mmCIF file of C-alpha atoms in Angstrom:
data_model
loop_
_atom_site.group_PDB
_atom_site.id
_atom_site.type_symbol
_atom_site.label_atom_id
_atom_site.label_comp_id
_atom_site.label_asym_id
_atom_site.label_seq_id
_atom_site.Cartn_x
_atom_site.Cartn_y
_atom_site.Cartn_z
ATOM 1 C CA ASP A 953 13.423 -18.771 36.137
ATOM 2 C CA GLN A 954 12.393 -15.184 36.872
ATOM 3 C CA GLN A 955 15.178 -12.946 35.549
ATOM 4 C CA VAL A 956 13.550 -9.750 36.833
ATOM 5 C CA LYS A 957 12.022 -9.838 40.297
ATOM 6 C CA GLN A 958 9.844 -7.411 42.195
ATOM 7 C CA ASN A 959 9.536 -9.009 45.601
ATOM 8 C CA SER A 960 6.996 -6.573 47.038
ATOM 9 C CA PRO A 961 3.540 -7.184 45.532
ATOM 10 C CA SER A 962 2.204 -4.036 47.167
ATOM 11 C CA LEU A 963 3.276 -0.850 48.926
ATOM 12 C CA SER A 964 1.253 1.773 50.789
ATOM 13 C CA VAL A 965 2.557 5.289 51.529
ATOM 14 C CA GLN A 966 1.141 8.564 52.733
ATOM 15 C CA GLU A 967 0.708 11.479 50.343
ATOM 16 C CA GLY A 968 3.767 13.719 50.368
ATOM 17 C CA ARG A 969 6.133 10.982 51.572
ATOM 18 C CA ILE A 970 8.687 9.067 49.529
ATOM 19 C CA SER A 971 7.737 5.872 47.675
ATOM 20 C CA ILE A 972 10.561 3.400 47.009
ATOM 21 C CA LEU A 973 9.921 0.522 44.647
ATOM 22 C CA ASN A 974 12.567 -2.161 44.284
ATOM 23 C CA CYS A 975 13.618 -4.516 41.523
ATOM 24 C CA ASP A 976 16.300 -7.222 41.354
ATOM 25 C CA TYR A 977 17.682 -8.985 38.311
ATOM 26 C CA THR A 978 19.816 -12.031 37.715
ATOM 27 C CA ASN A 979 21.081 -11.639 34.137
ATOM 28 C CA SER A 980 24.360 -9.713 34.048
ATOM 29 C CA MET A 981 23.876 -9.125 30.298
ATOM 30 C CA PHE A 982 21.022 -6.674 30.939
ATOM 31 C CA ASP A 983 22.221 -3.223 29.892
ATOM 32 C CA TYR A 984 19.072 -1.108 29.976
ATOM 33 C CA PHE A 985 16.316 -0.866 32.547
ATOM 34 C CA LEU A 986 12.893 0.741 32.426
ATOM 35 C CA TRP A 987 9.980 1.456 34.726
ATOM 36 C CA TYR A 988 6.405 1.361 33.487
ATOM 37 C CA LYS A 989 3.270 2.527 35.253
ATOM 38 C CA LYS A 990 -0.082 0.834 34.716
ATOM 39 C CA TYR A 991 -3.552 1.972 35.698
ATOM 40 C CA PRO A 992 -6.436 -0.545 35.745
ATOM 41 C CA ALA A 993 -7.944 -1.302 32.323
ATOM 42 C CA GLU A 994 -5.146 0.598 30.547
ATOM 43 C CA GLY A 995 -1.908 -0.379 28.897
ATOM 44 C CA PRO A 996 1.432 0.238 30.631
ATOM 45 C CA THR A 997 3.002 3.647 30.046
ATOM 46 C CA PHE A 998 6.724 4.342 30.028
ATOM 47 C CA LEU A 999 7.914 6.275 33.072
ATOM 48 C CA ILE A 1000 11.701 6.433 33.262
ATOM 49 C CA SER A 1001 14.753 4.445 32.196
ATOM 50 C CA ILE A 1002 18.463 4.038 32.896
ATOM 51 C CA SER A 1003 21.343 2.502 30.991
ATOM 52 C CA SER A 1004 23.941 0.332 32.676
ATOM 53 C CA ILE A 1005 26.625 2.996 32.257
ATOM 54 C CA LYS A 1006 24.810 5.238 34.731
ATOM 55 C CA ASP A 1007 23.864 4.790 38.372
ATOM 56 C CA LYS A 1008 21.150 7.423 38.584
ATOM 57 C CA ASN A 1009 18.602 9.075 36.335
ATOM 58 C CA GLU A 1010 16.169 11.743 37.437
ATOM 59 C CA ASP A 1011 12.995 13.099 35.846
ATOM 60 C CA GLY A 1012 10.969 15.451 37.985
ATOM 61 C CA ARG A 1013 9.594 13.592 40.985
ATOM 62 C CA PHE A 1014 10.939 10.265 39.697
ATOM 63 C CA THR A 1015 14.483 8.979 40.185
ATOM 64 C CA VAL A 1016 15.833 5.573 39.265
ATOM 65 C CA PHE A 1017 18.965 4.207 40.947
ATOM 66 C CA LEU A 1018 21.010 1.325 39.575
ATOM 67 C CA ASN A 1019 23.453 -0.770 41.610
ATOM 68 C CA LYS A 1020 25.106 -3.099 39.114
ATOM 69 C CA SER A 1021 27.203 -4.976 41.638
ATOM 70 C CA ALA A 1022 24.081 -5.879 43.594
ATOM 71 C CA LYS A 1023 21.973 -6.323 40.426
ATOM 72 C CA HIS A 1024 19.394 -4.041 41.973
ATOM 73 C CA LEU A 1025 17.478 -0.990 40.894
ATOM 74 C CA SER A 1026 14.971 1.179 42.640
ATOM 75 C CA LEU A 1027 12.430 3.831 41.713
ATOM 76 C CA HIS A 1028 11.979 6.763 44.089
ATOM 77 C CA ILE A 1029 8.905 8.969 43.881
ATOM 78 C CA VAL A 1030 9.122 12.198 45.868
ATOM 79 C CA PRO A 1031 6.687 13.544 46.908
ATOM 80 C CA SER A 1032 4.124 10.827 46.360
ATOM 81 C CA GLN A 1033 0.699 11.888 45.127
ATOM 82 C CA PRO A 1034 -2.632 10.010 45.076
ATOM 83 C CA GLY A 1035 -2.472 9.984 41.249
ATOM 84 C CA ASP A 1036 0.678 7.880 41.518
ATOM 85 C CA SER A 1037 -1.435 4.952 42.751
ATOM 86 C CA ALA A 1038 -0.925 2.275 40.099
ATOM 87 C CA VAL A 1039 0.987 -0.921 39.369
ATOM 88 C CA TYR A 1040 4.650 -0.314 38.607
ATOM 89 C CA PHE A 1041 6.583 -2.740 36.426
ATOM 90 C CA CYS A 1042 10.342 -2.977 36.217
ATOM 91 C CA ALA A 1043 11.696 -4.168 32.841
ATOM 92 C CA ALA A 1044 15.139 -5.026 31.493
ATOM 93 C CA SER A 1045 16.777 -5.436 28.092
ATOM 94 C CA ASP A 1046 20.050 -7.005 26.958
ATOM 95 C CA SER A 1047 20.076 -5.217 23.609
ATOM 96 C CA TYR A 1048 20.127 -1.476 24.272
ATOM 97 C CA GLY A 1049 20.081 0.254 20.926
ATOM 98 C CA GLY A 1050 20.171 -3.096 19.150
ATOM 99 C CA ALA A 1051 17.969 -4.612 16.502
ATOM 100 C CA THR A 1052 15.564 -6.269 18.897
ATOM 101 C CA ASN A 1053 13.797 -4.382 21.655
ATOM 102 C CA LYS A 1054 12.873 -7.400 23.750
ATOM 103 C CA LEU A 1055 11.963 -6.539 27.324
ATOM 104 C CA ILE A 1056 11.784 -8.866 30.330
ATOM 105 C CA PHE A 1057 9.270 -7.641 32.890
ATOM 106 C CA GLY A 1058 8.980 -8.127 36.609
ATOM 107 C CA THR A 1059 5.713 -9.126 38.257
ATOM 108 C CA GLY A 1060 4.802 -5.606 39.317
ATOM 109 C CA THR A 1061 4.255 -3.703 42.572
ATOM 110 C CA LEU A 1062 0.901 -2.132 43.408
ATOM 111 C CA LEU A 1063 1.495 1.309 44.921
ATOM 112 C CA ALA A 1064 -1.291 2.905 46.944
ATOM 113 C CA VAL A 1065 -0.791 6.529 47.973
ATOM 114 C CA GLN A 1066 -3.109 7.436 50.829
ATOM 115 C CA PRO A 1067 -4.410 11.050 50.979
ATOM 116 C CA ASN B 1368 -2.000 10.199 16.302
ATOM 117 C CA ALA B 1369 -4.044 7.304 17.656
ATOM 118 C CA GLY B 1370 -0.883 5.577 18.910
ATOM 119 C CA VAL B 1371 -1.300 1.819 19.401
ATOM 120 C CA THR B 1372 -4.848 0.526 18.981
ATOM 121 C CA GLN B 1373 -6.165 -2.932 19.802
ATOM 122 C CA THR B 1374 -9.449 -4.635 18.957
ATOM 123 C CA PRO B 1375 -11.537 -6.075 20.434
ATOM 124 C CA LYS B 1376 -11.384 -4.820 24.050
ATOM 125 C CA PHE B 1377 -13.102 -7.945 25.366
ATOM 126 C CA GLN B 1378 -13.639 -11.415 23.916
ATOM 127 C CA VAL B 1379 -15.078 -14.683 25.172
ATOM 128 C CA LEU B 1380 -14.231 -17.867 23.289
ATOM 129 C CA LYS B 1381 -15.045 -21.518 23.688
ATOM 130 C CA THR B 1382 -12.239 -24.056 23.821
ATOM 131 C CA GLY B 1383 -11.118 -24.933 20.307
ATOM 132 C CA GLN B 1384 -12.344 -21.751 18.648
ATOM 133 C CA SER B 1385 -9.973 -19.564 16.693
ATOM 134 C CA MET B 1386 -9.703 -15.804 16.570
ATOM 135 C CA THR B 1387 -7.405 -12.923 15.678
ATOM 136 C CA LEU B 1388 -6.488 -10.078 17.995
ATOM 137 C CA GLN B 1389 -5.844 -6.946 15.995
ATOM 138 C CA CYS B 1390 -3.094 -4.412 16.658
ATOM 139 C CA ALA B 1391 -2.255 -1.299 14.678
ATOM 140 C CA GLN B 1392 0.070 1.661 15.197
ATOM 141 C CA ASP B 1393 0.356 4.939 13.301
ATOM 142 C CA MET B 1394 3.792 6.029 14.542
ATOM 143 C CA ASN B 1395 5.785 4.287 11.794
ATOM 144 C CA HIS B 1396 7.490 2.103 14.397
ATOM 145 C CA GLU B 1397 9.584 -0.740 13.056
ATOM 146 C CA TYR B 1398 9.353 -2.899 16.184
ATOM 147 C CA MET B 1399 6.070 -4.433 17.359
ATOM 148 C CA SER B 1400 5.384 -7.061 19.983
ATOM 149 C CA TRP B 1401 2.685 -8.978 21.809
ATOM 150 C CA TYR B 1402 2.626 -9.614 25.559
ATOM 151 C CA ARG B 1403 0.254 -11.411 27.857
ATOM 152 C CA GLN B 1404 -0.348 -10.380 31.443
ATOM 153 C CA ASP B 1405 -1.370 -12.924 34.020
ATOM 154 C CA PRO B 1406 -1.779 -12.469 37.804
ATOM 155 C CA GLY B 1407 1.556 -12.843 39.578
ATOM 156 C CA MET B 1408 3.413 -13.299 36.270
ATOM 157 C CA GLY B 1409 3.985 -9.785 34.998
ATOM 158 C CA LEU B 1410 4.053 -9.279 31.231
ATOM 159 C CA ARG B 1411 5.491 -12.077 29.127
ATOM 160 C CA LEU B 1412 6.583 -11.688 25.512
ATOM 161 C CA ILE B 1413 4.703 -13.894 23.042
ATOM 162 C CA HIS B 1414 6.010 -12.844 19.608
ATOM 163 C CA TYR B 1415 7.757 -9.830 18.175
ATOM 164 C CA SER B 1416 8.646 -8.279 14.832
ATOM 165 C CA VAL B 1417 11.519 -5.984 13.865
ATOM 166 C CA GLY B 1418 9.913 -4.987 10.576
ATOM 167 C CA ALA B 1419 7.474 -6.005 7.858
ATOM 168 C CA GLY B 1420 7.961 -9.631 6.889
ATOM 169 C CA ILE B 1421 10.112 -10.450 9.943
ATOM 170 C CA THR B 1422 8.767 -12.138 13.069
ATOM 171 C CA ASP B 1423 10.279 -14.157 15.890
ATOM 172 C CA GLN B 1424 9.242 -15.978 19.044
ATOM 173 C CA GLY B 1425 9.319 -14.593 22.559
ATOM 174 C CA GLU B 1426 9.104 -16.379 25.917
ATOM 175 C CA VAL B 1427 5.662 -17.979 25.510
ATOM 176 C CA PRO B 1428 4.910 -18.487 21.777
ATOM 177 C CA ASN B 1429 3.096 -21.824 21.876
ATOM 178 C CA GLY B 1430 -0.508 -21.668 20.649
ATOM 179 C CA TYR B 1431 -0.062 -18.312 18.916
ATOM 180 C CA ASN B 1432 0.806 -17.258 15.362
ATOM 181 C CA VAL B 1433 1.754 -13.859 14.014
ATOM 182 C CA SER B 1434 2.517 -12.236 10.687
ATOM 183 C CA ARG B 1435 3.648 -8.747 9.709
ATOM 184 C CA SER B 1436 2.649 -7.808 6.175
ATOM 185 C CA THR B 1437 2.716 -4.033 6.780
ATOM 186 C CA THR B 1438 4.578 -1.686 9.120
ATOM 187 C CA GLU B 1439 1.298 -0.644 10.764
ATOM 188 C CA ASP B 1440 -0.379 -3.964 11.600
ATOM 189 C CA PHE B 1441 0.657 -6.936 13.729
ATOM 190 C CA PRO B 1442 -2.239 -9.382 14.309
ATOM 191 C CA LEU B 1443 -2.034 -12.225 16.825
ATOM 192 C CA ARG B 1444 -3.840 -15.449 15.928
ATOM 193 C CA LEU B 1445 -5.072 -18.116 18.292
ATOM 194 C CA LEU B 1446 -5.600 -21.221 16.171
ATOM 195 C CA SER B 1447 -7.369 -23.381 18.778
ATOM 196 C CA ALA B 1448 -8.114 -21.521 21.991
ATOM 197 C CA ALA B 1449 -7.454 -23.194 25.340
ATOM 198 C CA PRO B 1450 -8.460 -22.093 28.873
ATOM 199 C CA SER B 1451 -4.751 -21.496 29.609
ATOM 200 C CA GLN B 1452 -4.877 -18.652 27.096
ATOM 201 C CA THR B 1453 -7.294 -16.686 29.273
ATOM 202 C CA SER B 1454 -5.343 -13.492 29.857
ATOM 203 C CA VAL B 1455 -5.004 -9.820 29.066
ATOM 204 C CA TYR B 1456 -3.094 -9.250 25.841
ATOM 205 C CA PHE B 1457 -1.081 -6.128 25.117
ATOM 206 C CA CYS B 1458 0.437 -5.011 21.860
ATOM 207 C CA ALA B 1459 3.405 -2.628 21.927
ATOM 208 C CA SER B 1460 5.563 -0.786 19.416
ATOM 209 C CA SER B 1461 8.745 1.261 19.300
ATOM 210 C CA TYR B 1462 11.373 2.604 16.967
ATOM 211 C CA ARG B 1463 14.001 0.015 16.200
ATOM 212 C CA GLY B 1464 16.897 0.476 18.598
ATOM 213 C CA ARG B 1465 14.753 2.267 21.172
ATOM 214 C CA ASN B 1466 13.743 0.201 24.176
ATOM 215 C CA GLU B 1467 10.916 2.510 25.292
ATOM 216 C CA GLN B 1468 7.831 0.763 23.968
ATOM 217 C CA PHE B 1469 4.349 2.231 23.597
ATOM 218 C CA PHE B 1470 1.519 -0.058 24.655
ATOM 219 C CA GLY B 1471 -2.043 -0.418 23.457
ATOM 220 C CA PRO B 1472 -5.009 -0.523 25.877
ATOM 221 C CA GLY B 1473 -5.190 -4.314 25.901
ATOM 222 C CA THR B 1474 -7.645 -7.087 25.004
ATOM 223 C CA ARG B 1475 -9.171 -9.135 27.818
ATOM 224 C CA LEU B 1476 -9.693 -12.691 26.543
ATOM 225 C CA THR B 1477 -11.606 -15.411 28.356
ATOM 226 C CA VAL B 1478 -11.574 -18.983 27.063
ATOM 227 C CA LEU B 1479 -14.284 -21.224 28.501
#
């Protein structure tokens, strides 16, 4: 049973436009959500996060939105740049600030930003 | 700081062979974990540790052993490799209570 789902395996956008990556979850106990970015042959790197007490968190060109009632979050990248081309993973935790830092990951979305 | 390091980068094993994937971090992180990444499956947690001497199972622990004798090191052992363990393995670490984990560069393992 996939608790964190990224239903779009890939997304292609033009440079300068907005990229919107989506993620759905089923476990209502999740209280912290993260986005990771992964380039080929490298490990994932942390991008941005949001706790369940917020509905929006912004960091430069990256904004994450959380809709708890719909169990849905999205990552907006504005403006998109060719260097943003990577696989993006959504992850969730049910122990924010707790003893264990276990993360459940989605399957990833491959973003291609066309020059 | 080197961050999280993993060795080897690549490994080919025959079915039934054993090996240890090494992971080390120099950030004094209490929490360390191992994930495997397979096509269409995302990253799945194998084992994790909240501190030296403490380990626990994740989503897919079968066929893997871990131990944590020091804060810095968290090796992953495959006792008898199987083709189903062909994957890319990532080690990660973080401060206890912080969900943002730092990942190593990965080990690509092929079991023939």
